[in-house]
Coordinates of C-alpha atoms in Angstrom, one line a residue:
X1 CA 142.0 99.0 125.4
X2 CA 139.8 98.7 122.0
X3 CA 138.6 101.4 120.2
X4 CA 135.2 102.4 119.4
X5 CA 136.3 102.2 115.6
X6 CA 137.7 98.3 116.7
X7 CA 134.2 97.7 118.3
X8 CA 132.3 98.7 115.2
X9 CA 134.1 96.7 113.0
X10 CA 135.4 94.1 114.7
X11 CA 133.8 90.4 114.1
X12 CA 131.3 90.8 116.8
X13 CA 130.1 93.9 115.4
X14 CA 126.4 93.1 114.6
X15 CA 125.1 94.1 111.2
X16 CA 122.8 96.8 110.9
X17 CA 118.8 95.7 110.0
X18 CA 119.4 97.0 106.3
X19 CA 123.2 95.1 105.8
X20 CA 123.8 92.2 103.3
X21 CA 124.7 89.8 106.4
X22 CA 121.0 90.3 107.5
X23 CA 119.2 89.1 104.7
X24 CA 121.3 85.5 104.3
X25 CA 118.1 82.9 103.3
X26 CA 118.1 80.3 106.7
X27 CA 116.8 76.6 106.2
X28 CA 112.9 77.5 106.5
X29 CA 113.0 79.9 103.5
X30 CA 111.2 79.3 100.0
X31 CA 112.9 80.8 97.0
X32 CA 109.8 81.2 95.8
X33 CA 109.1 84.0 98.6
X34 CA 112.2 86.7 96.7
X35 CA 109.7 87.1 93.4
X36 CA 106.7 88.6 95.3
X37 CA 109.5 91.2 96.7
X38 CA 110.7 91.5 93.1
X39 CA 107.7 92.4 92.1
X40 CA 106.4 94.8 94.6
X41 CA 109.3 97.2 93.5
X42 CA 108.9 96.6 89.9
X43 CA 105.5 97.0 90.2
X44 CA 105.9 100.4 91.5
X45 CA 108.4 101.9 89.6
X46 CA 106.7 100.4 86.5
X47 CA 104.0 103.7 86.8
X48 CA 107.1 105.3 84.5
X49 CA 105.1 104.2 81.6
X50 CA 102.3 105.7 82.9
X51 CA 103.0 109.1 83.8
X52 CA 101.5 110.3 80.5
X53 CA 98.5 110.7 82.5
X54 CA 100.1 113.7 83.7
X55 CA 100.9 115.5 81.1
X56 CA 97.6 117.8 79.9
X57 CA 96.7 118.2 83.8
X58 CA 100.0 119.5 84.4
X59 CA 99.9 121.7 81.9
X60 CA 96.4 123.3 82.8
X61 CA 97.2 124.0 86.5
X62 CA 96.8 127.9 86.0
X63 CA 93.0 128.4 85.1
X64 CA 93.1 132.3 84.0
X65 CA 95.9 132.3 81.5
X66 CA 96.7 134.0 78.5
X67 CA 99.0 131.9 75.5
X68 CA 99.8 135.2 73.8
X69 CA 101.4 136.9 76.8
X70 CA 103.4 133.4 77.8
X71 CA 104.7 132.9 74.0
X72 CA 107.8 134.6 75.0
X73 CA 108.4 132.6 77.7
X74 CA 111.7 130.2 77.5
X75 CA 112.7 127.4 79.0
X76 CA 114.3 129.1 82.1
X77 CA 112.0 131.5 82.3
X78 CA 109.7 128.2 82.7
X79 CA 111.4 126.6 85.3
X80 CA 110.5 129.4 87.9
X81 CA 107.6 131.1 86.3
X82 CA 104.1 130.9 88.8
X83 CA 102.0 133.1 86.0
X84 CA 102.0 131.0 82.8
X85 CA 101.3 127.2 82.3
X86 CA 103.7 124.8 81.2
X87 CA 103.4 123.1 77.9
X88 CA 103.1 119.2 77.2
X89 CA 106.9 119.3 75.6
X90 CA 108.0 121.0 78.9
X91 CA 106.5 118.5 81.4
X92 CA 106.8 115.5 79.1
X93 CA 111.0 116.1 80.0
X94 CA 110.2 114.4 83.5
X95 CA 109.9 111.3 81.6
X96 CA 113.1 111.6 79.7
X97 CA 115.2 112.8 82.8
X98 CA 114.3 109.9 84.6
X99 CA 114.5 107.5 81.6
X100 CA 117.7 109.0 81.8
X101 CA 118.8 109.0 85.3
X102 CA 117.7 105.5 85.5
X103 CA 120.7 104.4 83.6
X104 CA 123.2 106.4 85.1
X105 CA 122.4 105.5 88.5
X106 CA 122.0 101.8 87.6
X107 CA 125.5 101.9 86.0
X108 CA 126.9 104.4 89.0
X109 CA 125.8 101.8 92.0
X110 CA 125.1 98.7 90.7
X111 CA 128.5 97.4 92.0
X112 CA 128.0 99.1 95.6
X113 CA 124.8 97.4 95.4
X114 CA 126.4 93.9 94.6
X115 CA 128.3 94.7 98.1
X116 CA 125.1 96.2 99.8
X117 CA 122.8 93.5 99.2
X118 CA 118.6 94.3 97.8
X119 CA 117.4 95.3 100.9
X120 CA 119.2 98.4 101.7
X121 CA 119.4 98.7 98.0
X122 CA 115.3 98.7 97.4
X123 CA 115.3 100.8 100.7
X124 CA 117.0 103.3 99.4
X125 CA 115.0 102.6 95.6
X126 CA 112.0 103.3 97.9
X127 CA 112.7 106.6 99.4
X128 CA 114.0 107.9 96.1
X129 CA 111.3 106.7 94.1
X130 CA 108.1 107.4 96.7
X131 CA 110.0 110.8 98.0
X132 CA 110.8 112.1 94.4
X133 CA 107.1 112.0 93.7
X134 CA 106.5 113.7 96.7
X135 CA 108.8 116.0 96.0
X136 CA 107.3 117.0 92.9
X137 CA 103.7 116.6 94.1
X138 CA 105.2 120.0 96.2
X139 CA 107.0 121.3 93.1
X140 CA 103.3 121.1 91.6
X141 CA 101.5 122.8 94.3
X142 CA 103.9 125.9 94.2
X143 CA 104.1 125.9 90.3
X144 CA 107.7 125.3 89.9
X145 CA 109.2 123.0 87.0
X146 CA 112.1 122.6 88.7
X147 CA 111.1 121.5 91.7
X148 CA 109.1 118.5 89.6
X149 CA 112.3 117.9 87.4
X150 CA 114.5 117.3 90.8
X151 CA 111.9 115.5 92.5
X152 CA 110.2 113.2 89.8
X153 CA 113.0 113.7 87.5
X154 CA 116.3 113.2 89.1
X155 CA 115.2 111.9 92.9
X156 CA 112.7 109.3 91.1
X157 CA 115.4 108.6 88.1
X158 CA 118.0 107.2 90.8
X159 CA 114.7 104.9 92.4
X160 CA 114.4 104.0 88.9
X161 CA 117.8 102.9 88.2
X162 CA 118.1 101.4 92.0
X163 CA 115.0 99.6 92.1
X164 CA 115.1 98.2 88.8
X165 CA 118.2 96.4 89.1
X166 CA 117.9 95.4 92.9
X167 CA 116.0 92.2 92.3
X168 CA 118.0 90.9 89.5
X169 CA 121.4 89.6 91.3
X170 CA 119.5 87.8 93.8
X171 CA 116.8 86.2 91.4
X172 CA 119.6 84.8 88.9
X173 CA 121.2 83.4 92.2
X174 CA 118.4 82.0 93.6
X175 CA 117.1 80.5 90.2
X176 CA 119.9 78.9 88.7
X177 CA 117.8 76.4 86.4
X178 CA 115.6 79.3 85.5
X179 CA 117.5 82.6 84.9
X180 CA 115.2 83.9 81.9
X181 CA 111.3 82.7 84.2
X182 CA 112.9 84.2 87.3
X183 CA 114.0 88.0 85.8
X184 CA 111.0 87.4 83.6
X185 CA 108.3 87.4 86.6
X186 CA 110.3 90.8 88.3
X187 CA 110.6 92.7 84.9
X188 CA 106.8 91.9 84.0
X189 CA 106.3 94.3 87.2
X190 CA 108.1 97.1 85.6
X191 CA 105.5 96.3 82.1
X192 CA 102.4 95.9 84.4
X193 CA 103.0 98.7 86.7
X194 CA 101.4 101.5 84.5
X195 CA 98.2 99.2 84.4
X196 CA 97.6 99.6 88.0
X197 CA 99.3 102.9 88.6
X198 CA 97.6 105.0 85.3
X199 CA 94.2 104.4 86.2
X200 CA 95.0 104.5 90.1
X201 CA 96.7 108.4 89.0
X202 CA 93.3 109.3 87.0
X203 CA 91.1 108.2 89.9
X204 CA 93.0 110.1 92.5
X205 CA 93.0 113.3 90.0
X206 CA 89.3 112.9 90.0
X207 CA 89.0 112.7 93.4
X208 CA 91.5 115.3 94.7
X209 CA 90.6 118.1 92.1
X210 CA 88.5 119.8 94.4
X211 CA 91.3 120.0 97.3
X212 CA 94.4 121.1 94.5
X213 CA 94.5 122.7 90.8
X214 CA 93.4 119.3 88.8
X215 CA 94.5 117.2 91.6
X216 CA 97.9 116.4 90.2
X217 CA 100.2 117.3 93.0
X218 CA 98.1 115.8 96.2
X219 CA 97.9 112.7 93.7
X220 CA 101.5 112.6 93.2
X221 CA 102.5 112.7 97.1
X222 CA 99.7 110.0 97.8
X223 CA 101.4 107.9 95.0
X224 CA 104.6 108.7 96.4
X225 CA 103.5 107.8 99.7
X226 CA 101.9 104.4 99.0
X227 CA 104.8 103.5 96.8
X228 CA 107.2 104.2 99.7
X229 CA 105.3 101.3 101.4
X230 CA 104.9 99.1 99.3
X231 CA 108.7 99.1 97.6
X232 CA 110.1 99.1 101.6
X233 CA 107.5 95.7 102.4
X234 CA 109.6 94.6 99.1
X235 CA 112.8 95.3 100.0
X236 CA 112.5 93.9 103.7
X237 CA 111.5 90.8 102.6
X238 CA 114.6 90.0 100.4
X239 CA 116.6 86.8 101.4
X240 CA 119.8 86.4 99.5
X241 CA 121.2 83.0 98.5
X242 CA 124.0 81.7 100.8
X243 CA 127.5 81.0 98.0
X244 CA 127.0 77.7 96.4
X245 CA 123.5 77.1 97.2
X246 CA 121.4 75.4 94.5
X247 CA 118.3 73.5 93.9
X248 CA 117.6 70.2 95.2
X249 CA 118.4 67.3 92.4
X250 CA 119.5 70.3 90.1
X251 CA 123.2 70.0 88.5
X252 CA 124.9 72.9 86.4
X253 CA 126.2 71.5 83.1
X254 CA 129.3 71.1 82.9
X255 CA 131.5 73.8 80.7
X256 CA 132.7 73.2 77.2
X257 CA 134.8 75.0 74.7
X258 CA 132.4 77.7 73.0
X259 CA 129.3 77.1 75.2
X260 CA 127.5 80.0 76.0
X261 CA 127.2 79.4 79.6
X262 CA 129.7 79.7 82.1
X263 CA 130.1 78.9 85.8
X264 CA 132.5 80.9 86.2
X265 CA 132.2 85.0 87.1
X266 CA 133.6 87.9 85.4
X267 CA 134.2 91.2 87.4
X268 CA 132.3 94.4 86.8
X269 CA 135.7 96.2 86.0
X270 CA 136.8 93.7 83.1
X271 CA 132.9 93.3 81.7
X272 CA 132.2 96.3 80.5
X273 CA 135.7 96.3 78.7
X274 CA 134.7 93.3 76.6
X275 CA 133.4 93.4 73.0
X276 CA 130.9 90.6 74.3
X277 CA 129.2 93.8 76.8
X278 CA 129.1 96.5 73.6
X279 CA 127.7 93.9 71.5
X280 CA 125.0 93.5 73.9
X281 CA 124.7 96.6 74.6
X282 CA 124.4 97.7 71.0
X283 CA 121.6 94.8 70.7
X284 CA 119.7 96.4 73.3
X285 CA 120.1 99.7 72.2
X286 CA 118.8 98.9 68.8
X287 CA 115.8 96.5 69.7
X288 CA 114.5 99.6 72.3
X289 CA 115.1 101.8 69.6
X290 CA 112.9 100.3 67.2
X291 CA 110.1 99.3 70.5
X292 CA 110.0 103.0 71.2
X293 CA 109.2 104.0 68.0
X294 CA 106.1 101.7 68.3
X295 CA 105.5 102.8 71.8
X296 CA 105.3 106.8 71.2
X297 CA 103.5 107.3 68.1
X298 CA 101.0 104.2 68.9
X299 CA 98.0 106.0 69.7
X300 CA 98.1 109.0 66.3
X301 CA 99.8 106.2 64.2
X302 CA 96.5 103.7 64.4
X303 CA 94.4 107.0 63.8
X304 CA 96.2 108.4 61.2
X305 CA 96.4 105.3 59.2
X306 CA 93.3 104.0 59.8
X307 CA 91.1 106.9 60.8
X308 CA 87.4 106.5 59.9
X309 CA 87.9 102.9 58.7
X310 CA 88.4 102.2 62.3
X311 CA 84.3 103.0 62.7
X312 CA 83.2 101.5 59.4
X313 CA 83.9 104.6 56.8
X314 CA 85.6 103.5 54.4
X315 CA 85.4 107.2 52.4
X316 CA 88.4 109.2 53.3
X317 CA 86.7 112.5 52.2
X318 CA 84.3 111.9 54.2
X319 CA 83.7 113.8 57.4
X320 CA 83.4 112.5 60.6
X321 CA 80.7 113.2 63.7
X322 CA 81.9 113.8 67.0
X323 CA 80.1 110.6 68.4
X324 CA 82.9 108.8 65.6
X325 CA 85.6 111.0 66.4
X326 CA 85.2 109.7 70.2
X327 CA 85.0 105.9 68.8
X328 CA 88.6 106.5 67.2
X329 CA 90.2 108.2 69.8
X330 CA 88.5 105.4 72.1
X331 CA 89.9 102.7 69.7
X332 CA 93.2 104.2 70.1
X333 CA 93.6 104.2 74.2
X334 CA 92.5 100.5 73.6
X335 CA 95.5 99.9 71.5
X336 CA 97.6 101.8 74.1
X337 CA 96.0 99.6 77.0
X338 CA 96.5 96.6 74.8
X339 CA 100.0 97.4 74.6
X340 CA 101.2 97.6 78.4
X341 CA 99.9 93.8 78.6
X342 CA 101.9 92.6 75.6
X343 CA 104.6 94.5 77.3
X344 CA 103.9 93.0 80.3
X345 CA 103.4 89.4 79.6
X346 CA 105.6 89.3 77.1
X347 CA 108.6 89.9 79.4
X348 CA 107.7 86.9 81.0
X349 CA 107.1 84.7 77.9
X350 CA 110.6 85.6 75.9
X351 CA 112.5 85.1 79.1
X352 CA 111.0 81.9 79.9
X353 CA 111.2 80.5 76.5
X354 CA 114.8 81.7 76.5
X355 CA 115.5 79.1 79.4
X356 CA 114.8 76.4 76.3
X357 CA 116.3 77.7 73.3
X358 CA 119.1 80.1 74.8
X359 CA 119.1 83.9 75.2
X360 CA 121.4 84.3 71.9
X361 CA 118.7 82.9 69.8
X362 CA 115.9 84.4 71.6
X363 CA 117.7 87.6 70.9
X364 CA 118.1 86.2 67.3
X365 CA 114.2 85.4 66.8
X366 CA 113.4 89.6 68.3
X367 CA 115.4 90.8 65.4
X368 CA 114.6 88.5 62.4
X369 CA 110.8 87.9 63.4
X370 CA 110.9 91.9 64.4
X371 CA 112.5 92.9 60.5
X372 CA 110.1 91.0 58.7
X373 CA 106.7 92.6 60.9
X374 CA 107.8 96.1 60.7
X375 CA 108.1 95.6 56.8
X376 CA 104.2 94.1 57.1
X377 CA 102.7 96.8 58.8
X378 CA 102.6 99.4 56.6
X379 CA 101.4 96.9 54.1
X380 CA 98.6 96.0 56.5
X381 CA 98.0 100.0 57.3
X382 CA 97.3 100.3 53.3
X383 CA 95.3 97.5 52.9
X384 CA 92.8 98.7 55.8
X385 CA 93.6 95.0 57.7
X386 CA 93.1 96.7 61.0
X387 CA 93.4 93.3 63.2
X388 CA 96.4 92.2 61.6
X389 CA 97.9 96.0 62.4
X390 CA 97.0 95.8 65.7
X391 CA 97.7 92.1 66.1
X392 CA 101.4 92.6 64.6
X393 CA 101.9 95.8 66.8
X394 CA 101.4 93.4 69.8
X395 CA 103.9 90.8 69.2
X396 CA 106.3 93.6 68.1
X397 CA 106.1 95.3 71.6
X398 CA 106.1 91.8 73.3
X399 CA 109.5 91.4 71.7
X400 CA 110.1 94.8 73.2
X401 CA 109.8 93.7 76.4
X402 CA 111.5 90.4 75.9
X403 CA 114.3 92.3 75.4
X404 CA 114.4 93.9 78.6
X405 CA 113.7 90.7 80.7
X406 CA 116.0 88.2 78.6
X407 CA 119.2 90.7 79.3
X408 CA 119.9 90.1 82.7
X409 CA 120.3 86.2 82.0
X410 CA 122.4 86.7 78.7
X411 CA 124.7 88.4 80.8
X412 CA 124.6 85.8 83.3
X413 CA 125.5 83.3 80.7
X414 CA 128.5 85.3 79.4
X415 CA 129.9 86.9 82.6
X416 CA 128.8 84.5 85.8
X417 CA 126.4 85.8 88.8
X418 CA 128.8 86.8 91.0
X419 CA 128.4 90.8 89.5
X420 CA 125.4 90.1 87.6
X421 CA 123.7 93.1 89.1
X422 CA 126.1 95.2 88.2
X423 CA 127.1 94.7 85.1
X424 CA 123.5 94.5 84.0
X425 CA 123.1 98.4 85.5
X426 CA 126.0 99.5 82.9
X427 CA 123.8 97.5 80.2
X428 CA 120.8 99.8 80.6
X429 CA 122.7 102.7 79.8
X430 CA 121.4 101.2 76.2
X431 CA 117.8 102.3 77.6
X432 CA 118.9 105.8 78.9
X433 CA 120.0 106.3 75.0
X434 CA 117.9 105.0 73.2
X435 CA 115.0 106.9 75.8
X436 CA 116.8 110.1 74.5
X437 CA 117.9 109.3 70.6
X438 CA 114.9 107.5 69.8
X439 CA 111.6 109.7 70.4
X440 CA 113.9 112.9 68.6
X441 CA 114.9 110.5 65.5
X442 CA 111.3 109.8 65.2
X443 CA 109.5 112.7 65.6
X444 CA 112.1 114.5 63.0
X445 CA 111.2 111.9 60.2
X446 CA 107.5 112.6 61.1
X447 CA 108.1 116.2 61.2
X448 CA 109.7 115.4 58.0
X449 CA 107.4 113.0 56.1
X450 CA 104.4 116.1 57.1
X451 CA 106.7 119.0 55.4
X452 CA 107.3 116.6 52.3
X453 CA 103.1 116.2 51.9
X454 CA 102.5 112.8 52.6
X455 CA 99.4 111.6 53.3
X456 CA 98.0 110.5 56.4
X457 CA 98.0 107.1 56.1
X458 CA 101.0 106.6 54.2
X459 CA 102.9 108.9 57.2
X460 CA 104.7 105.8 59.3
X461 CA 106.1 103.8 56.6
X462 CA 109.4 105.7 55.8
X463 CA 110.0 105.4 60.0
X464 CA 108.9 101.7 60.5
X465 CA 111.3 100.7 57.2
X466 CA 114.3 102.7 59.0
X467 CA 113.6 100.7 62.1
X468 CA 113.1 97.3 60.7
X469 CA 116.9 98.7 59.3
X470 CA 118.1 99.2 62.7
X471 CA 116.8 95.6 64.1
X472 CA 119.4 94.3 61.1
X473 CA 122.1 95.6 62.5
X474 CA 121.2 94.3 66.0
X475 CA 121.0 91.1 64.4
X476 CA 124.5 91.5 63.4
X477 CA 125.1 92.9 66.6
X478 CA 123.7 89.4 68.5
X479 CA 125.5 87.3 65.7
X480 CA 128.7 88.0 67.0
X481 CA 128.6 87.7 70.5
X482 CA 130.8 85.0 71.4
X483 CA 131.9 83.3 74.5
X484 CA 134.1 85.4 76.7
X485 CA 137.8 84.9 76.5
X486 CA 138.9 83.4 79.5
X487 CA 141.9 85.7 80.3
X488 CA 138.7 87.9 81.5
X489 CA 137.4 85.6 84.4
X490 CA 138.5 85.8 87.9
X491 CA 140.9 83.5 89.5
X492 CA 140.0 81.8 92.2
X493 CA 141.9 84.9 94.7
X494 CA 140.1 86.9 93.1
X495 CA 136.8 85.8 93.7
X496 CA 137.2 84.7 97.2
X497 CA 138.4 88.4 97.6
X498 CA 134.6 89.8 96.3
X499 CA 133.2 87.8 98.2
X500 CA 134.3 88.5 101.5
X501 CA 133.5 92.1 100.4
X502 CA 130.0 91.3 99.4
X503 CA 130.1 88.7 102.6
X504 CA 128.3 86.0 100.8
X505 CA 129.2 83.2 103.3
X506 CA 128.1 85.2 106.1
X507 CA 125.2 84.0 108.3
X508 CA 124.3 82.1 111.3
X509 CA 121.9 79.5 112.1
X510 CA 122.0 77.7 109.0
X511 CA 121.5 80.7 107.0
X512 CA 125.7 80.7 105.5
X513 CA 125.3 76.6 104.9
X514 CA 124.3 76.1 101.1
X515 CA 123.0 72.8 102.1
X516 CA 120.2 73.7 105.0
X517 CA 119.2 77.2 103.2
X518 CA 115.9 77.8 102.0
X519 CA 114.4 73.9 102.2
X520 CA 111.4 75.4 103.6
X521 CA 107.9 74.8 102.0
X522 CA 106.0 77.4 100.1
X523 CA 103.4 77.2 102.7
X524 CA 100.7 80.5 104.0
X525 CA 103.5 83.1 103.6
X526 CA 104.0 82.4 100.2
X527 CA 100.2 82.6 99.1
X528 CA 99.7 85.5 101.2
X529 CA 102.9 87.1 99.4
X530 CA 101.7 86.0 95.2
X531 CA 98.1 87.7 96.0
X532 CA 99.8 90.8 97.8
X533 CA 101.2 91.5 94.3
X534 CA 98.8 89.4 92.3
X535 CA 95.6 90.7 92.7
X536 CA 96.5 94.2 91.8
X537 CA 98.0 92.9 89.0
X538 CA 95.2 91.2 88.0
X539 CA 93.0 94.7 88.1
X540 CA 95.4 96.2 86.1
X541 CA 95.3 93.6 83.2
X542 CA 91.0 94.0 83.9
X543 CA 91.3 97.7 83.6
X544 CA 93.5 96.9 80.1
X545 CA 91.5 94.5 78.6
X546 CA 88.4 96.3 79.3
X547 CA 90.0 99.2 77.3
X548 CA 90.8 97.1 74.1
X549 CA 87.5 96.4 73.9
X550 CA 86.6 99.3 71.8
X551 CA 89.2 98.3 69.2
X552 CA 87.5 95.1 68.2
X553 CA 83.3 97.0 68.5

């Protein structure tokens, strides 16, 4: 007699709704259909750049406080404490611990999520994300910073780390003639999602501040809930690529001692072993580095240098009315606002132009263009050439973004698709550490230039210098990578092996032949899907836009 156990995993067994085998592309799929699902997740978990919106409402949820009697108070007194208000340093820690958590879950699951497949992956990226902000919408109602640390902290770190990596396996696969457009389009969500989800946050504040103390936590759980939506609509509607499926009329270039691309794949346990991996890994590390130090101090750098000159007073000594106070400050959210779109867009733009000039030199081109712009700016702060600042700022942070969006296909280059996804979750450990090492590097050199008495507009140059220093020793970094050796690659057992555990020539009804899969036209679905994510997209880059405006009045 068979067992239950036999039944369940027997070959008749039928996958569960979430399972790998269930999402196998069949012959009336588009490829063009997997980037709107890409981008509904990155989308979403793209409001991590945005969460500064937070920060003062959090810390005024107590309306009849006193600061002398909670001066004592330390940080795990904090945690717990229902009677003083938190600080912006204490609540600003959410955005480190998930920053944080992202790369550690990325690099903990990204191989179960090579065998899982990107729907029950982005499920799963869904309930963590959208339920950690729930979470700590209740952690915000009862006044406990723990409560917000687990939920939006560590819960919405593993989303993070989840979500962000789900979509880039199965995009490289699907888009093997355009590696660099196709991760570009997914990672531009993750740049864009703060447009859409910052203002959405302050509207909600404004509109639930009546119902809870400045509206953050009912804010936070109708975030949490919407995002939960929209991230599951994503992840139900991921098709993966059968094994050996390509594009019509499209052929892979054949191999050649020292090319940088192979076709052949590289496990996760051997990858990250490599000096090819650290090398990367040290390049990302050191171009997020030097985009973070841009990113944090973007808003008092363009005041502090430029101040009045920003409003047409040119005299430093001279004072400055409120009505021109307001202008600056309003300049400087415009530069912020201008920012997440260069962040955005340039995701796309790097990755796509990498397709055409490789992802080693694009790499090469962040670092070399990236030195020589830092060492402008503060020549530009000092000479009062406020466009060119700005300007310069904006092509840095672009390359910022590149950076993120052109890694996934470098690592496809060097180490095959088959573990793509996972590898690429051990790479953005780089972002976990430079999240942590670069905001406390630069705010000590601040901290120090201020003790040392230097003036105001003269305050960023000794921090942008050390940073166009660190970009040379990514380019050194980039400069060695070289192609992998081959005693790293799979054998042919060895790959046949993964993928019977990832089940990659599973499906039925055309869905496991590489030669019927996804010939279907683009067709209703497809428009329906690019407006789903476009048009809120396109609000966003409004909203941003309409922002910057006050830098150029």
């Amino acid at each position: 007699m068979e067992t239950t156990a036999n039944v369940l995993t027997g070959p008749s067994a039928r996958p569960g709704l979430l399972d790998r085998e269930r999402t196998i592309a069949g012959p009336g799929y588009n490829r063009w259909w997997v980037v709107p699902a890409a981008l509904a997740i990155h989308l979403c978990i793209g409001m991590a750049y945005g969460f500064s919106v937070f920060w003062l409402p959090m810390g005024k949820l107590i309306a009849e406080t006193s600061p002398a009697a909670c001066a004592h108070l330390g940080f795990l007194e904090s945690l717990t404490t229902t009677g003083c208000n938190w600080t912006v340093p204490q609540v600003t820690h959410i955005f480190e611990t998930f920053i944080a958590m992202l790369g550690i879950s990325a690099a903990l699951w990204g191989g179960w999520l090579e065998h899982a497949g990107p729907r029950k992956a982005g499920f799963i990226a869904a309930l963590c994300w959208g339920g950690g902000l729930v979470v700590g919408g209740v952690g915000v109602s009862m006044h406990q910073l723990w409560l917000v640390y687990l939920g939006c902290g560590v819960l919405g770190g593993v989303g993070q780390g989840l979500g962000y990596i789900t979509p880039v396996s199965t995009l490289i696969k699907w888009f093997p003639d355009r590696r660099g457009m196709a991760t570009g389009f997914a990672i531009m969500g993750y740049g864009g999602g703060a447009m859409i989800g910052a203002p959405l946050a302050v509207a909600l504040m404004k509109r639930f501040s009546g119902v809870s103390a400045q509206g953050v936590s009912t804010t936070l759980m109708v975030m949490g809930a919407i995002y939960l939506i929209v991230m599951s609509a994503g992840a139900f509607s991921f098709r993966v690529a059968p094994t050996g499926w390509k594009p019509l009329g499209w052929t892979p270039k054949a191999s050649s001692d020292g090319a940088m691309i192979t076709q052949r794949h590289v496990h996760l346990d051997r990858a990250w072993k490599t000096p090819q991996f650290w090398l990367v890994w040290g390049a990302l590390f050191l171009n997020v580095t030097a985009g973070i130090a841009v990113i944090s101090m973007a808003s008092p750098m363009l005041q502090d240098v430029f101040g009045g000159r920003l409003v047409g007073v040119t005299d430093a000594a001279a004072g400055l009315s409120a009505a021109q106070k307001a202008a600056v400050i309003a300049a400087a959210a415009g530069l912020v606002g201008l920012l997440s779109l260069f962040n955005s867009l340039g995701r796309l733009f790097w990755a796509s132009l990498s397709d055409r000039i490789g992802r080693k030199n694009t790499y090469s081109v962040f670092f070399i263009l990236g030195i020589v712009l830092y060492c402008l700016l503060p020549t530009w702060g000092h000479a009062g050439m406020a466009a060119l600042f700005v300007m310069t700022v904006c092509i840095v942070i672009s390359m910022y973004g590149g950076g993120f969006s052109t890694a996934p296909a470098y690592l496809a280059d060097l180490f095959g698709t088959q573990m793509v996804g996972a590898i690429h979750g051990r790479l953005l450990t780089a972002w976990s550490a430079a999240g942590i090492v670069g905001p406390v590097v630069i705010a000590a050199i601040r901290e120090g230039q201020l003790a040392d008495g230097v003036a105001k507009t003269m305050l960023y140059d000794r921090t942008l210098y050390i940073m166009a220093g660190l970009l040379f020793v990514g380019l050194i970094c980039n400069l060695l990578v070289r192609p992998v050796d081959e005693a790293a690659f799979m054998t042919d057992e060895e790959l046949a092996r993964e993928r019977s555990l990832q089940h990659s020539a599973a499906g039925s009804g055309g869905g496991g032949n590489p030669e019927t899969a996804a010939r279907g036209a683009f067709g209703v679905i497809g428009v329906a899907a690019w407006l789903a994510v476009g048009m809120p997209f396109l609000i966003g880059l409004f909203i941003a836009l309409a922002k910057a405006v006050a830098l150029f009045r």
